């Protein structure tokens, strides 16, 4: 990844993700985290987009 989180940032993101109550909230938080982690690395961003698209599709499949 292009960015490494500090201990404080890691705790903030753990707390934010733990505080999500729905898949929609969780997805939003994960997309925000992915953008932060990718930084300006377009290749990392593309990889994270593919990963999150798969996760989102899986989550939607579980609801149907």
N, CA, C, O and CB atoms as a CASP TS submission, in Angstrom:
PFRMAT TS
TARGET T0000
AUTHOR 0000-0000-0000
METHOD Language model
MODEL 1
PARENT N/A
ATOM      1  N   UNK     1       0.831  -1.180   0.000  1.00  0.00           N
ATOM      2  CA  UNK     1       0.000   0.000   0.000  1.00  0.00           C
ATOM      3  C   UNK     1       0.879   1.250   0.000  1.00  0.00           C
ATOM      4  O   UNK     1       2.026   1.235   0.447  1.00  0.00           O
ATOM      5  CB  UNK     1      -0.947  -0.005   1.209  1.00  0.00           C
ATOM      6  N   UNK     2       0.320   2.282  -0.497  1.00  0.00           N
ATOM      7  CA  UNK     2       1.056   3.530  -0.610  1.00  0.00           C
ATOM      8  C   UNK     2       1.171   4.258   0.727  1.00  0.00           C
ATOM      9  O   UNK     2       2.113   5.023   0.933  1.00  0.00           O
ATOM     10  CB  UNK     2       0.391   4.427  -1.627  1.00  0.00           C
ATOM     11  N   UNK     3       0.223   4.030   1.638  1.00  0.00           N
ATOM     12  CA  UNK     3       0.199   4.739   2.911  1.00  0.00           C
ATOM     13  C   UNK     3       0.192   3.730   4.056  1.00  0.00           C
ATOM     14  O   UNK     3      -0.487   2.705   3.987  1.00  0.00           O
ATOM     15  CB  UNK     3      -1.031   5.676   2.999  1.00  0.00           C
ATOM     16  N   UNK     4       0.945   4.025   5.099  1.00  0.00           N
ATOM     17  CA  UNK     4       0.914   3.186   6.288  1.00  0.00           C
ATOM     18  C   UNK     4       0.267   3.998   7.410  1.00  0.00           C
ATOM     19  O   UNK     4       0.621   5.156   7.635  1.00  0.00           O
ATOM     20  CB  UNK     4       2.357   2.699   6.687  1.00  0.00           C
ATOM     21  N   UNK     5      -0.674   3.384   8.105  1.00  0.00           N
ATOM     22  CA  UNK     5      -1.394   4.085   9.165  1.00  0.00           C
ATOM     23  C   UNK     5      -0.594   4.106  10.455  1.00  0.00           C
ATOM     24  O   UNK     5       0.099   3.145  10.790  1.00  0.00           O
ATOM     25  CB  UNK     5      -2.750   3.436   9.405  1.00  0.00           C
ATOM     26  N   UNK     6      -0.700   5.215  11.172  1.00  0.00           N
ATOM     27  CA  UNK     6      -0.112   5.297  12.505  1.00  0.00           C
ATOM     28  C   UNK     6      -1.006   4.515  13.466  1.00  0.00           C
ATOM     29  O   UNK     6      -2.110   4.115  13.096  1.00  0.00           O
ATOM     30  CB  UNK     6       0.054   6.790  12.968  1.00  0.00           C
ATOM     31  N   UNK     7      -0.546   4.298  14.675  1.00  0.00           N
ATOM     32  CA  UNK     7      -1.365   3.586  15.664  1.00  0.00           C
ATOM     33  C   UNK     7      -2.678   4.317  15.926  1.00  0.00           C
ATOM     34  O   UNK     7      -3.725   3.683  16.055  1.00  0.00           O
ATOM     35  CB  UNK     7      -0.590   3.417  16.977  1.00  0.00           C
ATOM     36  N   UNK     8      -2.628   5.631  16.005  1.00  0.00           N
ATOM     37  CA  UNK     8      -3.837   6.425  16.226  1.00  0.00           C
ATOM     38  C   UNK     8      -4.817   6.309  15.069  1.00  0.00           C
ATOM     39  O   UNK     8      -6.022   6.165  15.278  1.00  0.00           O
ATOM     40  CB  UNK     8      -3.472   7.879  16.442  1.00  0.00           C
ATOM     41  N   UNK     9      -4.299   6.374  13.856  1.00  0.00           N
ATOM     42  CA  UNK     9      -5.156   6.241  12.684  1.00  0.00           C
ATOM     43  C   UNK     9      -5.772   4.844  12.625  1.00  0.00           C
ATOM     44  O   UNK     9      -6.950   4.688  12.304  1.00  0.00           O
ATOM     45  CB  UNK     9      -4.360   6.530  11.399  1.00  0.00           C
ATOM     46  N   UNK    10      -4.968   3.838  12.937  1.00  0.00           N
ATOM     47  CA  UNK    10      -5.459   2.461  12.921  1.00  0.00           C
ATOM     48  C   UNK    10      -6.600   2.284  13.915  1.00  0.00           C
ATOM     49  O   UNK    10      -7.608   1.652  13.600  1.00  0.00           O
ATOM     50  CB  UNK    10      -4.322   1.480  13.239  1.00  0.00           C
ATOM     51  N   UNK    11      -6.449   2.829  15.092  1.00  0.00           N
ATOM     52  CA  UNK    11      -7.511   2.738  16.100  1.00  0.00           C
ATOM     53  C   UNK    11      -8.764   3.483  15.651  1.00  0.00           C
ATOM     54  O   UNK    11      -9.882   3.017  15.870  1.00  0.00           O
ATOM     55  CB  UNK    11      -7.023   3.297  17.444  1.00  0.00           C
ATOM     56  N   UNK    12      -8.573   4.637  15.024  1.00  0.00           N
ATOM     57  CA  UNK    12      -9.719   5.408  14.518  1.00  0.00           C
ATOM     58  C   UNK    12     -10.491   4.597  13.483  1.00  0.00           C
ATOM     59  O   UNK    12     -11.720   4.537  13.523  1.00  0.00           O
ATOM     60  CB  UNK    12      -9.248   6.748  13.903  1.00  0.00           C
ATOM     61  N   UNK    13      -9.766   3.973  12.554  1.00  0.00           N
ATOM     62  CA  UNK    13     -10.437   3.187  11.513  1.00  0.00           C
ATOM     63  C   UNK    13     -11.062   1.931  12.076  1.00  0.00           C
ATOM     64  O   UNK    13     -12.144   1.535  11.642  1.00  0.00           O
ATOM     65  CB  UNK    13      -9.460   2.821  10.411  1.00  0.00           C
ATOM     66  N   UNK    14     -10.406   1.292  13.034  1.00  0.00           N
ATOM     67  CA  UNK    14     -11.020   0.119  13.682  1.00  0.00           C
ATOM     68  C   UNK    14     -12.328   0.515  14.350  1.00  0.00           C
ATOM     69  O   UNK    14     -13.329  -0.195  14.249  1.00  0.00           O
ATOM     70  CB  UNK    14     -10.055  -0.506  14.724  1.00  0.00           C
ATOM     71  N   UNK    15     -12.311   1.640  15.024  1.00  0.00           N
ATOM     72  CA  UNK    15     -13.506   2.131  15.698  1.00  0.00           C
ATOM     73  C   UNK    15     -14.600   2.471  14.686  1.00  0.00           C
ATOM     74  O   UNK    15     -15.766   2.129  14.883  1.00  0.00           O
ATOM     75  CB  UNK    15     -13.169   3.359  16.552  1.00  0.00           C
ATOM     76  N   UNK    16     -14.216   3.143  13.610  1.00  0.00           N
ATOM     77  CA  UNK    16     -15.213   3.507  12.592  1.00  0.00           C
ATOM     78  C   UNK    16     -15.846   2.254  11.977  1.00  0.00           C
ATOM     79  O   UNK    16     -17.063   2.191  11.807  1.00  0.00           O
ATOM     80  CB  UNK    16     -14.564   4.374  11.485  1.00  0.00           C
ATOM     81  N   UNK    17     -15.029   1.272  11.649  1.00  0.00           N
ATOM     82  CA  UNK    17     -15.568   0.046  11.049  1.00  0.00           C
ATOM     83  C   UNK    17     -16.412  -0.736  12.044  1.00  0.00           C
ATOM     84  O   UNK    17     -17.440  -1.304  11.674  1.00  0.00           O
ATOM     85  CB  UNK    17     -14.434  -0.835  10.528  1.00  0.00           C
ATOM     86  N   UNK    18     -15.992  -0.770  13.291  1.00  0.00           N
ATOM     87  CA  UNK    18     -16.766  -1.477  14.317  1.00  0.00           C
ATOM     88  C   UNK    18     -18.108  -0.794  14.554  1.00  0.00           C
ATOM     89  O   UNK    18     -19.076  -1.444  14.947  1.00  0.00           O
ATOM     90  CB  UNK    18     -15.974  -1.553  15.633  1.00  0.00           C
ATOM     91  N   UNK    19     -18.167   0.498  14.321  1.00  0.00           N
ATOM     92  CA  UNK    19     -19.386   1.263  14.554  1.00  0.00           C
ATOM     93  C   UNK    19     -20.393   1.205  13.422  1.00  0.00           C
ATOM     94  O   UNK    19     -21.474   1.786  13.520  1.00  0.00           O
ATOM     95  CB  UNK    19     -19.036   2.669  14.809  1.00  0.00           C
ATOM     96  N   UNK    20     -20.052   0.517  12.358  1.00  0.00           N
ATOM     97  CA  UNK    20     -20.993   0.423  11.246  1.00  0.00           C
ATOM     98  C   UNK    20     -22.056  -0.620  11.560  1.00  0.00           C
ATOM     99  O   UNK    20     -21.757  -1.708  12.053  1.00  0.00           O
ATOM    100  CB  UNK    20     -20.259   0.072   9.930  1.00  0.00           C
ATOM    101  N   UNK    21     -23.292  -0.270  11.268  1.00  0.00           N
ATOM    102  CA  UNK    21     -24.387  -1.175  11.587  1.00  0.00           C
ATOM    103  C   UNK    21     -24.987  -1.883  10.393  1.00  0.00           C
ATOM    104  O   UNK    21     -25.696  -2.879  10.542  1.00  0.00           O
ATOM    105  CB  UNK    21     -25.445  -0.432  12.278  1.00  0.00           C
ATOM    106  N   UNK    22     -24.703  -1.369   9.208  1.00  0.00           N
ATOM    107  CA  UNK    22     -25.268  -1.970   8.003  1.00  0.00           C
ATOM    108  C   UNK    22     -24.158  -2.183   6.981  1.00  0.00           C
ATOM    109  O   UNK    22     -23.082  -1.594   7.088  1.00  0.00           O
ATOM    110  CB  UNK    22     -26.398  -1.081   7.411  1.00  0.00           C
ATOM    111  N   UNK    23     -24.424  -3.020   6.002  1.00  0.00           N
ATOM    112  CA  UNK    23     -23.448  -3.222   4.935  1.00  0.00           C
ATOM    113  C   UNK    23     -23.200  -1.927   4.170  1.00  0.00           C
ATOM    114  O   UNK    23     -22.078  -1.676   3.730  1.00  0.00           O
ATOM    115  CB  UNK    23     -23.922  -4.318   3.977  1.00  0.00           C
ATOM    116  N   UNK    24     -24.230  -1.103   4.006  1.00  0.00           N
ATOM    117  CA  UNK    24     -24.049   0.173   3.302  1.00  0.00           C
ATOM    118  C   UNK    24     -23.070   1.069   4.060  1.00  0.00           C
ATOM    119  O   UNK    24     -22.180   1.669   3.456  1.00  0.00           O
ATOM    120  CB  UNK    24     -25.407   0.895   3.127  1.00  0.00           C
ATOM    121  N   UNK    25     -23.232   1.160   5.374  1.00  0.00           N
ATOM    122  CA  UNK    25     -22.304   1.967   6.184  1.00  0.00           C
ATOM    123  C   UNK    25     -20.895   1.379   6.138  1.00  0.00           C
ATOM    124  O   UNK    25     -19.911   2.111   6.035  1.00  0.00           O
ATOM    125  CB  UNK    25     -22.794   2.052   7.650  1.00  0.00           C
ATOM    126  N   UNK    26     -20.812   0.065   6.215  1.00  0.00           N
ATOM    127  CA  UNK    26     -19.516  -0.610   6.185  1.00  0.00           C
ATOM    128  C   UNK    26     -18.838  -0.388   4.838  1.00  0.00           C
ATOM    129  O   UNK    26     -17.636  -0.126   4.779  1.00  0.00           O
ATOM    130  CB  UNK    26     -19.680  -2.120   6.460  1.00  0.00           C
ATOM    131  N   UNK    27     -19.605  -0.491   3.763  1.00  0.00           N
ATOM    132  CA  UNK    27     -19.043  -0.279   2.426  1.00  0.00           C
ATOM    133  C   UNK    27     -18.502   1.134   2.278  1.00  0.00           C
ATOM    134  O   UNK    27     -17.412   1.334   1.743  1.00  0.00           O
ATOM    135  CB  UNK    27     -20.101  -0.550   1.351  1.00  0.00           C
ATOM    136  N   UNK    28     -19.258   2.106   2.749  1.00  0.00           N
ATOM    137  CA  UNK    28     -18.800   3.499   2.671  1.00  0.00           C
ATOM    138  C   UNK    28     -17.489   3.678   3.428  1.00  0.00           C
ATOM    139  O   UNK    28     -16.558   4.309   2.928  1.00  0.00           O
ATOM    140  CB  UNK    28     -19.870   4.455   3.234  1.00  0.00           C
ATOM    141  N   UNK    29     -17.421   3.126   4.624  1.00  0.00           N
ATOM    142  CA  UNK    29     -16.201   3.234   5.424  1.00  0.00           C
ATOM    143  C   UNK    29     -15.038   2.534   4.729  1.00  0.00           C
ATOM    144  O   UNK    29     -13.924   3.059   4.718  1.00  0.00           O
ATOM    145  CB  UNK    29     -16.420   2.637   6.824  1.00  0.00           C
ATOM    146  N   UNK    30     -15.276   1.369   4.153  1.00  0.00           N
ATOM    147  CA  UNK    30     -14.208   0.636   3.472  1.00  0.00           C
ATOM    148  C   UNK    30     -13.711   1.374   2.237  1.00  0.00           C
ATOM    149  O   UNK    30     -12.510   1.388   1.967  1.00  0.00           O
ATOM    150  CB  UNK    30     -14.690  -0.751   3.082  1.00  0.00           C
ATOM    151  N   UNK    31     -14.621   1.987   1.484  1.00  0.00           N
ATOM    152  CA  UNK    31     -14.202   2.778   0.319  1.00  0.00           C
ATOM    153  C   UNK    31     -13.368   3.977   0.761  1.00  0.00           C
ATOM    154  O   UNK    31     -12.367   4.306   0.125  1.00  0.00           O
ATOM    155  CB  UNK    31     -15.432   3.254  -0.491  1.00  0.00           C
ATOM    156  N   UNK    32     -13.776   4.627   1.842  1.00  0.00           N
ATOM    157  CA  UNK    32     -13.008   5.771   2.361  1.00  0.00           C
ATOM    158  C   UNK    32     -11.611   5.326   2.792  1.00  0.00           C
ATOM    159  O   UNK    32     -10.618   5.991   2.497  1.00  0.00           O
ATOM    160  CB  UNK    32     -13.748   6.431   3.554  1.00  0.00           C
ATOM    161  N   UNK    33     -11.548   4.200   3.489  1.00  0.00           N
ATOM    162  CA  UNK    33     -10.257   3.676   3.941  1.00  0.00           C
ATOM    163  C   UNK    33      -9.391   3.287   2.748  1.00  0.00           C
ATOM    164  O   UNK    33      -8.191   3.559   2.743  1.00  0.00           O
ATOM    165  CB  UNK    33     -10.459   2.463   4.872  1.00  0.00           C
ATOM    166  N   UNK    34      -9.970   2.667   1.758  1.00  0.00           N
ATOM    167  CA  UNK    34      -9.215   2.272   0.569  1.00  0.00           C
ATOM    168  C   UNK    34      -8.594   3.482  -0.121  1.00  0.00           C
ATOM    169  O   UNK    34      -7.435   3.448  -0.533  1.00  0.00           O
ATOM    170  CB  UNK    34     -10.119   1.520  -0.410  1.00  0.00           C
ATOM    171  N   UNK    35      -9.377   4.550  -0.241  1.00  0.00           N
ATOM    172  CA  UNK    35      -8.855   5.763  -0.890  1.00  0.00           C
ATOM    173  C   UNK    35      -7.686   6.327  -0.086  1.00  0.00           C
ATOM    174  O   UNK    35      -6.690   6.770  -0.658  1.00  0.00           O
ATOM    175  CB  UNK    35      -9.971   6.834  -1.040  1.00  0.00           C
ATOM    176  N   UNK    36      -7.810   6.309   1.236  1.00  0.00           N
ATOM    177  CA  UNK    36      -6.722   6.790   2.089  1.00  0.00           C
ATOM    178  C   UNK    36      -5.478   5.922   1.919  1.00  0.00           C
ATOM    179  O   UNK    36      -4.371   6.440   1.770  1.00  0.00           O
ATOM    180  CB  UNK    36      -7.161   6.808   3.564  1.00  0.00           C
ATOM    181  N   UNK    37      -5.658   4.615   1.941  1.00  0.00           N
ATOM    182  CA  UNK    37      -4.520   3.707   1.834  1.00  0.00           C
ATOM    183  C   UNK    37      -3.832   3.787   0.475  1.00  0.00           C
ATOM    184  O   UNK    37      -2.608   3.682   0.388  1.00  0.00           O
ATOM    185  CB  UNK    37      -4.971   2.288   2.091  1.00  0.00           C
ATOM    186  N   UNK    38      -4.604   3.970  -0.564  1.00  0.00           N
ATOM    187  CA  UNK    38      -4.026   4.035  -1.903  1.00  0.00           C
ATOM    188  C   UNK    38      -3.211   5.307  -2.104  1.00  0.00           C
ATOM    189  O   UNK    38      -2.253   5.325  -2.876  1.00  0.00           O
ATOM    190  CB  UNK    38      -5.122   3.953  -2.952  1.00  0.00           C
ATOM    191  N   UNK    39      -3.595   6.363  -1.408  1.00  0.00           N
ATOM    192  CA  UNK    39      -2.878   7.626  -1.577  1.00  0.00           C
ATOM    193  C   UNK    39      -2.899   8.049  -3.032  1.00  0.00           C
ATOM    194  O   UNK    39      -3.965   8.121  -3.644  1.00  0.00           O
ATOM    195  CB  UNK    39      -1.430   7.503  -1.080  1.00  0.00           C
ATOM    196  N   UNK    40      -1.741   8.329  -3.587  1.00  0.00           N
ATOM    197  CA  UNK    40      -1.657   8.746  -4.989  1.00  0.00           C
ATOM    198  C   UNK    40      -1.250   7.595  -5.905  1.00  0.00           C
ATOM    199  O   UNK    40      -0.967   7.805  -7.084  1.00  0.00           O
ATOM    200  CB  UNK    40      -0.666   9.894  -5.134  1.00  0.00           C
ATOM    201  N   UNK    41      -1.221   6.373  -5.358  1.00  0.00           N
ATOM    202  CA  UNK    41      -0.822   5.192  -6.125  1.00  0.00           C
ATOM    203  C   UNK    41      -2.028   4.646  -6.894  1.00  0.00           C
ATOM    204  O   UNK    41      -2.875   3.956  -6.327  1.00  0.00           O
ATOM    205  CB  UNK    41      -0.229   4.099  -5.188  1.00  0.00           C
ATOM    206  N   UNK    42      -2.094   4.960  -8.180  1.00  0.00           N
ATOM    207  CA  UNK    42      -3.237   4.543  -8.997  1.00  0.00           C
ATOM    208  C   UNK    42      -3.348   3.028  -9.113  1.00  0.00           C
ATOM    209  O   UNK    42      -4.456   2.497  -9.187  1.00  0.00           O
ATOM    210  CB  UNK    42      -3.133   5.150 -10.380  1.00  0.00           C
ATOM    211  N   UNK    43      -2.240   2.337  -9.132  1.00  0.00           N
ATOM    212  CA  UNK    43      -2.271   0.875  -9.220  1.00  0.00           C
ATOM    213  C   UNK    43      -2.873   0.283  -7.937  1.00  0.00           C
ATOM    214  O   UNK    43      -3.686  -0.639  -8.002  1.00  0.00           O
ATOM    215  CB  UNK    43      -0.840   0.312  -9.462  1.00  0.00           C
ATOM    216  N   UNK    44      -2.480   0.804  -6.794  1.00  0.00           N
ATOM    217  CA  UNK    44      -3.048   0.337  -5.521  1.00  0.00           C
ATOM    218  C   UNK    44      -4.545   0.635  -5.473  1.00  0.00           C
ATOM    219  O   UNK    44      -5.331  -0.197  -5.022  1.00  0.00           O
ATOM    220  CB  UNK    44      -2.327   1.006  -4.318  1.00  0.00           C
ATOM    221  N   UNK    45      -4.935   1.810  -5.934  1.00  0.00           N
ATOM    222  CA  UNK    45      -6.351   2.181  -5.955  1.00  0.00           C
ATOM    223  C   UNK    45      -7.136   1.221  -6.844  1.00  0.00           C
ATOM    224  O   UNK    45      -8.219   0.773  -6.465  1.00  0.00           O
ATOM    225  CB  UNK    45      -6.527   3.635  -6.448  1.00  0.00           C
ATOM    226  N   UNK    46      -6.605   0.902  -8.016  1.00  0.00           N
ATOM    227  CA  UNK    46      -7.287  -0.020  -8.928  1.00  0.00           C
ATOM    228  C   UNK    46      -7.455  -1.400  -8.282  1.00  0.00           C
ATOM    229  O   UNK    46      -8.516  -2.013  -8.396  1.00  0.00           O
ATOM    230  CB  UNK    46      -6.503  -0.144 -10.253  1.00  0.00           C
ATOM    231  N   UNK    47      -6.421  -1.881  -7.612  1.00  0.00           N
ATOM    232  CA  UNK    47      -6.512  -3.178  -6.930  1.00  0.00           C
ATOM    233  C   UNK    47      -7.567  -3.143  -5.828  1.00  0.00           C
ATOM    234  O   UNK    47      -8.345  -4.086  -5.677  1.00  0.00           O
ATOM    235  CB  UNK    47      -5.147  -3.573  -6.339  1.00  0.00           C
ATOM    236  N   UNK    48      -7.592  -2.070  -5.072  1.00  0.00           N
ATOM    237  CA  UNK    48      -8.571  -1.944  -3.986  1.00  0.00           C
ATOM    238  C   UNK    48      -9.996  -1.816  -4.533  1.00  0.00           C
ATOM    239  O   UNK    48     -10.937  -2.342  -3.940  1.00  0.00           O
ATOM    240  CB  UNK    48      -8.235  -0.727  -3.105  1.00  0.00           C
ATOM    241  N   UNK    49     -10.154  -1.129  -5.644  1.00  0.00           N
ATOM    242  CA  UNK    49     -11.472  -1.016  -6.266  1.00  0.00           C
ATOM    243  C   UNK    49     -11.986  -2.403  -6.644  1.00  0.00           C
ATOM    244  O   UNK    49     -13.140  -2.732  -6.370  1.00  0.00           O
ATOM    245  CB  UNK    49     -11.416  -0.097  -7.515  1.00  0.00           C
ATOM    246  N   UNK    50     -11.144  -3.211  -7.267  1.00  0.00           N
ATOM    247  CA  UNK    50     -11.559  -4.566  -7.642  1.00  0.00           C
ATOM    248  C   UNK    50     -11.928  -5.392  -6.407  1.00  0.00           C
ATOM    249  O   UNK    50     -12.935  -6.101  -6.409  1.00  0.00           O
ATOM    250  CB  UNK    50     -10.439  -5.269  -8.430  1.00  0.00           C
ATOM    251  N   UNK    51     -11.129  -5.300  -5.378  1.00  0.00           N
ATOM    252  CA  UNK    51     -11.397  -6.023  -4.142  1.00  0.00           C
ATOM    253  C   UNK    51     -12.732  -5.606  -3.531  1.00  0.00           C
ATOM    254  O   UNK    51     -13.528  -6.454  -3.129  1.00  0.00           O
ATOM    255  CB  UNK    51     -10.268  -5.794  -3.143  1.00  0.00           C
ATOM    256  N   UNK    52     -12.972  -4.311  -3.462  1.00  0.00           N
ATOM    257  CA  UNK    52     -14.205  -3.822  -2.856  1.00  0.00           C
ATOM    258  C   UNK    52     -15.423  -4.082  -3.734  1.00  0.00           C
ATOM    259  O   UNK    52     -16.522  -4.280  -3.218  1.00  0.00           O
ATOM    260  CB  UNK    52     -14.088  -2.344  -2.571  1.00  0.00           C
ATOM    261  N   UNK    53     -15.247  -4.083  -5.036  1.00  0.00           N
ATOM    262  CA  UNK    53     -16.363  -4.427  -5.920  1.00  0.00           C
ATOM    263  C   UNK    53     -16.785  -5.881  -5.681  1.00  0.00           C
ATOM    264  O   UNK    53     -17.977  -6.182  -5.634  1.00  0.00           O
ATOM    265  CB  UNK    53     -15.973  -4.209  -7.411  1.00  0.00           C
ATOM    266  N   UNK    54     -15.804  -6.780  -5.531  1.00  0.00           N
ATOM    267  CA  UNK    54     -16.123  -8.189  -5.244  1.00  0.00           C
ATOM    268  C   UNK    54     -16.824  -8.316  -3.904  1.00  0.00           C
ATOM    269  O   UNK    54     -17.816  -9.035  -3.781  1.00  0.00           O
ATOM    270  CB  UNK    54     -14.847  -9.052  -5.255  1.00  0.00           C
ATOM    271  N   UNK    55     -16.307  -7.617  -2.896  1.00  0.00           N
ATOM    272  CA  UNK    55     -16.914  -7.680  -1.560  1.00  0.00           C
ATOM    273  C   UNK    55     -18.360  -7.182  -1.617  1.00  0.00           C
ATOM    274  O   UNK    55     -19.260  -7.795  -1.042  1.00  0.00           O
ATOM    275  CB  UNK    55     -16.091  -6.840  -0.541  1.00  0.00           C
ATOM    276  N   UNK    56     -18.571  -6.063  -2.315  1.00  0.00           N
ATOM    277  CA  UNK    56     -19.912  -5.490  -2.421  1.00  0.00           C
ATOM    278  C   UNK    56     -20.861  -6.467  -3.111  1.00  0.00           C
ATOM    279  O   UNK    56     -21.990  -6.663  -2.662  1.00  0.00           O
ATOM    280  CB  UNK    56     -19.869  -4.156  -3.188  1.00  0.00           C
ATOM    281  N   UNK    57     -20.401  -7.078  -4.203  1.00  0.00           N
ATOM    282  CA  UNK    57     -21.247  -8.050  -4.913  1.00  0.00           C
ATOM    283  C   UNK    57     -21.591  -9.242  -4.024  1.00  0.00           C
ATOM    284  O   UNK    57     -22.722  -9.726  -4.050  1.00  0.00           O
ATOM    285  CB  UNK    57     -20.545  -8.538  -6.191  1.00  0.00           C
ATOM    286  N   UNK    58     -20.629  -9.717  -3.239  1.00  0.00           N
ATOM    287  CA  UNK    58     -20.878 -10.824  -2.322  1.00  0.00           C
ATOM    288  C   UNK    58     -21.903 -10.441  -1.262  1.00  0.00           C
ATOM    289  O   UNK    58     -22.793 -11.225  -0.934  1.00  0.00           O
ATOM    290  CB  UNK    58     -19.577 -11.266  -1.657  1.00  0.00           C
ATOM    291  N   UNK    59     -21.771  -9.234  -0.733  1.00  0.00           N
ATOM    292  CA  UNK    59     -22.708  -8.774   0.295  1.00  0.00           C
ATOM    293  C   UNK    59     -24.119  -8.655  -0.278  1.00  0.00           C
ATOM    294  O   UNK    59     -25.093  -9.010   0.385  1.00  0.00           O
ATOM    295  CB  UNK    59     -22.252  -7.420   0.875  1.00  0.00           C
ATOM    296  N   UNK    60     -24.224  -8.164  -1.484  1.00  0.00           N
ATOM    297  CA  UNK    60     -25.540  -8.028  -2.122  1.00  0.00           C
ATOM    298  C   UNK    60     -26.140  -9.390  -2.395  1.00  0.00           C
ATOM    299  O   UNK    60     -27.352  -9.563  -2.273  1.00  0.00           O
ATOM    300  CB  UNK    60     -25.435  -7.228  -3.428  1.00  0.00           C
ATOM    301  N   UNK    61     -25.318 -10.360  -2.762  1.00  0.00           N
ATOM    302  CA  UNK    61     -25.788 -11.715  -3.012  1.00  0.00           C
ATOM    303  C   UNK    61     -26.321 -12.379  -1.756  1.00  0.00           C
ATOM    304  O   UNK    61     -27.235 -13.201  -1.834  1.00  0.00           O
ATOM    305  CB  UNK    61     -24.677 -12.548  -3.593  1.00  0.00           C
ATOM    306  N   UNK    62     -25.776 -12.043  -0.616  1.00  0.00           N
ATOM    307  CA  UNK    62     -26.223 -12.613   0.656  1.00  0.00           C
ATOM    308  C   UNK    62     -27.590 -12.081   1.055  1.00  0.00           C
ATOM    309  O   UNK    62     -28.336 -12.751   1.769  1.00  0.00           O
ATOM    310  CB  UNK    62     -25.210 -12.314   1.756  1.00  0.00           C
ATOM    311  N   UNK    63     -27.923 -10.873   0.593  1.00  0.00           N
ATOM    312  CA  UNK    63     -29.228 -10.288   0.935  1.00  0.00           C
ATOM    313  C   UNK    63     -30.328 -10.841   0.055  1.00  0.00           C
ATOM    314  O   UNK    63     -31.492 -10.853   0.456  1.00  0.00           O
ATOM    315  CB  UNK    63     -29.185  -8.769   0.810  1.00  0.00           C
ATOM    316  N   UNK    64     -29.985 -11.296  -1.132  1.00  0.00           N
ATOM    317  CA  UNK    64     -30.997 -11.758  -2.087  1.00  0.00           C
ATOM    318  C   UNK    64     -31.417 -13.181  -1.802  1.00  0.00           C
ATOM    319  O   UNK    64     -32.261 -13.730  -2.509  1.00  0.00           O
ATOM    320  CB  UNK    64     -30.475 -11.652  -3.511  1.00  0.00           C
TER
END
